[in-house]
Every structure is written in C-alpha cells, then in structure tokens.
Coordinates of C-alpha atoms in Angstrom, one line a residue:
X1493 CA 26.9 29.2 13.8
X1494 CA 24.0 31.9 13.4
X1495 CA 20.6 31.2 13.5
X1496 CA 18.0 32.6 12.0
X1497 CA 17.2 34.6 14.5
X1498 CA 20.1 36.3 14.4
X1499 CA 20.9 37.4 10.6
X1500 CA 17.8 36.5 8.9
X1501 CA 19.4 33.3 7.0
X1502 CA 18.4 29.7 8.0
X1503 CA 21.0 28.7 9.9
X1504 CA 21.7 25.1 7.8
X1505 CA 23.6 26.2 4.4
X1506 CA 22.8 22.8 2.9
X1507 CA 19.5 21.2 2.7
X1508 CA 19.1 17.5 1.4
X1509 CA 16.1 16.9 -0.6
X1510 CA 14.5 13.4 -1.5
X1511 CA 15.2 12.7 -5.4
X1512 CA 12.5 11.2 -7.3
X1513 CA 14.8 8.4 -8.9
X1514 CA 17.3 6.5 -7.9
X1515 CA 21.0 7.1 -8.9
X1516 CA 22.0 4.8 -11.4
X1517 CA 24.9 2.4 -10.6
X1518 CA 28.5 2.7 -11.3
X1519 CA 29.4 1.0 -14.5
X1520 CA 26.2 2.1 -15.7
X1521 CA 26.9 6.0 -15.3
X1522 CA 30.3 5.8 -16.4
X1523 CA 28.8 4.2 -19.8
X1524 CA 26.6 7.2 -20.4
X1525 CA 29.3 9.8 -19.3
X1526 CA 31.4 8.2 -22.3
X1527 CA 28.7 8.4 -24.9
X1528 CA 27.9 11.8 -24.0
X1529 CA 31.4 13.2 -24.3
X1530 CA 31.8 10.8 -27.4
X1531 CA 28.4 12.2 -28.5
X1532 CA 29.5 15.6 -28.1
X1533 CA 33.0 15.8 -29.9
X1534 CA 31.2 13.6 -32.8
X1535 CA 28.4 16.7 -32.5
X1536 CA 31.4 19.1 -32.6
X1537 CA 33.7 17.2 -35.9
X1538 CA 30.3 17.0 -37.8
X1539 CA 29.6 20.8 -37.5
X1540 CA 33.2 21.6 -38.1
X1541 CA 33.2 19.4 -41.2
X1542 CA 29.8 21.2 -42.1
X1543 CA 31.5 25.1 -42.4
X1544 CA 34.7 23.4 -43.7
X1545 CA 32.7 22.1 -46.2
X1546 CA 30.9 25.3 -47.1
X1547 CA 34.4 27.6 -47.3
X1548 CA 35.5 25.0 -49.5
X1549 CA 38.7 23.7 -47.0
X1550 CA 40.9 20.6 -47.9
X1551 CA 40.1 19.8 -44.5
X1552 CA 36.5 18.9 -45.3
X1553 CA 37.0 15.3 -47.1
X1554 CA 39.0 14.3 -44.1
X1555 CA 36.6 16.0 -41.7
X1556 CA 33.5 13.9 -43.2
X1557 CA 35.9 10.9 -43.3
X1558 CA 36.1 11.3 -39.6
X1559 CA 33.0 12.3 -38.6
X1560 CA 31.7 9.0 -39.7
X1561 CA 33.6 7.2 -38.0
X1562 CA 33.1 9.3 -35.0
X1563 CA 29.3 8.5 -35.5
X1564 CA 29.7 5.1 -35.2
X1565 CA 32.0 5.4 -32.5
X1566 CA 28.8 7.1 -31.2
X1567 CA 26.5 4.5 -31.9
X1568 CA 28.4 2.1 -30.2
X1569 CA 28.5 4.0 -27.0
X1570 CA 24.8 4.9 -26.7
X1571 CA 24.4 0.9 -27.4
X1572 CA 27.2 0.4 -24.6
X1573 CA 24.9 2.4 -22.0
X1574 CA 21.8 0.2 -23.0
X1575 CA 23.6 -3.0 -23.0
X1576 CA 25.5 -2.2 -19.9
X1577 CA 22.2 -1.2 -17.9
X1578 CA 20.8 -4.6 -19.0
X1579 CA 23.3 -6.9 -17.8
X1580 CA 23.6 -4.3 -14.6
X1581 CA 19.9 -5.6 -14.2
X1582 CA 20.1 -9.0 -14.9
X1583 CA 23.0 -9.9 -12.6
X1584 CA 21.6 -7.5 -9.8
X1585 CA 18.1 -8.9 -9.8
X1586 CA 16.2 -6.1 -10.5
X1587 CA 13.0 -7.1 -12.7
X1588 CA 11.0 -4.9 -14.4
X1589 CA 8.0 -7.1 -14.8
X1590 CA 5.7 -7.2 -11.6
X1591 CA 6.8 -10.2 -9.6
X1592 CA 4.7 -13.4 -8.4
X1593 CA 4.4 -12.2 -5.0
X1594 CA 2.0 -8.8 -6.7
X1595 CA 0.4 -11.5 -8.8
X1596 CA -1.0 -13.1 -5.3
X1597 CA -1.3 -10.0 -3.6
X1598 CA -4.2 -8.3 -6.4
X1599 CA -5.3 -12.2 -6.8
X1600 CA -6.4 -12.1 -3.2
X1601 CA -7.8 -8.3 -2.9
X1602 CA -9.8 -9.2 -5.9
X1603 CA -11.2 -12.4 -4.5
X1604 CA -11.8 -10.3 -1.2
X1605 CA -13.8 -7.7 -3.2
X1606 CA -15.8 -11.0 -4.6
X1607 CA -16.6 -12.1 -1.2
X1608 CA -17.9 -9.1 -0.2
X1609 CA -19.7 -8.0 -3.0
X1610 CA -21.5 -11.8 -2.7
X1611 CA -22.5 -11.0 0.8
X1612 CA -23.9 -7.7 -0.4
X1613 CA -25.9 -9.5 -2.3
X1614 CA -26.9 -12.0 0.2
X1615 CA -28.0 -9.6 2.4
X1616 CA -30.0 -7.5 0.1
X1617 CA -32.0 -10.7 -0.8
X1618 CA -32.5 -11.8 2.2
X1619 CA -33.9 -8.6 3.2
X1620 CA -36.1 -8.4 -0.2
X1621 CA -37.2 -12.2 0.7
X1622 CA -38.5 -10.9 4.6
X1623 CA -39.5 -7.5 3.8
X1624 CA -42.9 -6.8 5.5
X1625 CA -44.5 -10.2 6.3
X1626 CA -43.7 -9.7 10.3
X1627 CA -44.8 -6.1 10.6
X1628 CA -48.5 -6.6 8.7
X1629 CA -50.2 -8.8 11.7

C-alpha cells in the first residue's frame, strides 16, 4: 500500500468517524424503512391522482379511492415505528427519565455545596468576631 509520502493521498481509504447517536435497533429500523417506502408510494398515488384529476381521467375516482386507503395504510406505519420503538424500550430497559442513582448523585453534590458554603460562612465570622482585638495591645 502507498503512503502518503509517496503519491500524496493518505494512505487509509476508509476513515471511521464517531456518530453522534446511536443506531437504532433492528425491528425498530425495519419499522421506519416500511413507513417511509409506504410514505412514499402513498406520496406518489396522491400526486398521480392529483394530475389525473385535473386532465379529467377515469382513473382519478379510483386514484382518490386508493390514495386514501394508502394514507391510512400510512398512518398506521408511522404509528407502527412509534409503537415499535416503545416496546423496543420498555423490554430493553432503556429509561428516558433520569434514574434514582442521578437523583442521589446531584442530592449529594448539592448537600456538598451546602457544607461548604456553611463553612464559608463560618469562617468569615469567625474572622469578623476576632478581627483586630490581638494586634491593638
């Protein structure tokens, strides 16, 4: 293999990258892959119906007929995606909500910022309280 020495080109032809999200899971890909091609062809019969119905075709009635059925057919699949990432998410454990342990963890950073923020005080009084009286003899 060349390097880049050589030719001028990096020497690797394929460079992974970190993604930002994660890739969704299986069932719940294939869900949206079907509602967008069902998405699509509904797009497609709606617009078709659309110029059939403006050249005045006898295909438009059963071009509308069909395009709302395809619609809900639509419908049904977006829905499927949403209801199939749900129960993807509820048997997998994955919980939106922060969890109990994130609930302790800011519970005690707070009540560490308490404790110093009292000593603070402390100290600044107790320094108030002293100030002077030894150094005027």
């Amino acid at each position: 293999m060349a390097t880049a020495d050589e030719t001028g080109v990096p020497g690797r032809l394929w460079v992974e990258e970190p993604v930002g999200r994660r890739r969704l899971p299986d069932p719940v890909r294939t869900a949206a892959v079907r509602a967008v091609i069902v998405t699509a062809v509904t797009m497609t019969q709606a617009l078709t119906a659309f110029f059939f119905t403006v050249t005045g075709s006898w295909l438009a009635f059963p071009m509308v007929l069909s395009s709302v059925a395809s619609t809900v057919g639509a419908t049904w699949a977006v829905l499927d995606v949403w209801v199939t990432r749900q129960v993807w998410n509820q048997r997998n454990g994955v919980v939106s909500v922060p969890s109990s342990t994130a609930r302790q963890l800011r519970r005690e950073r707070r009540g560490a910022r308490r404790a110093a923020r009292a000593q603070a005080r402390e100290s600044a009084r107790i320094r108030r309280r002293g100030s002077g009286r030894l150094s005027q003899a």
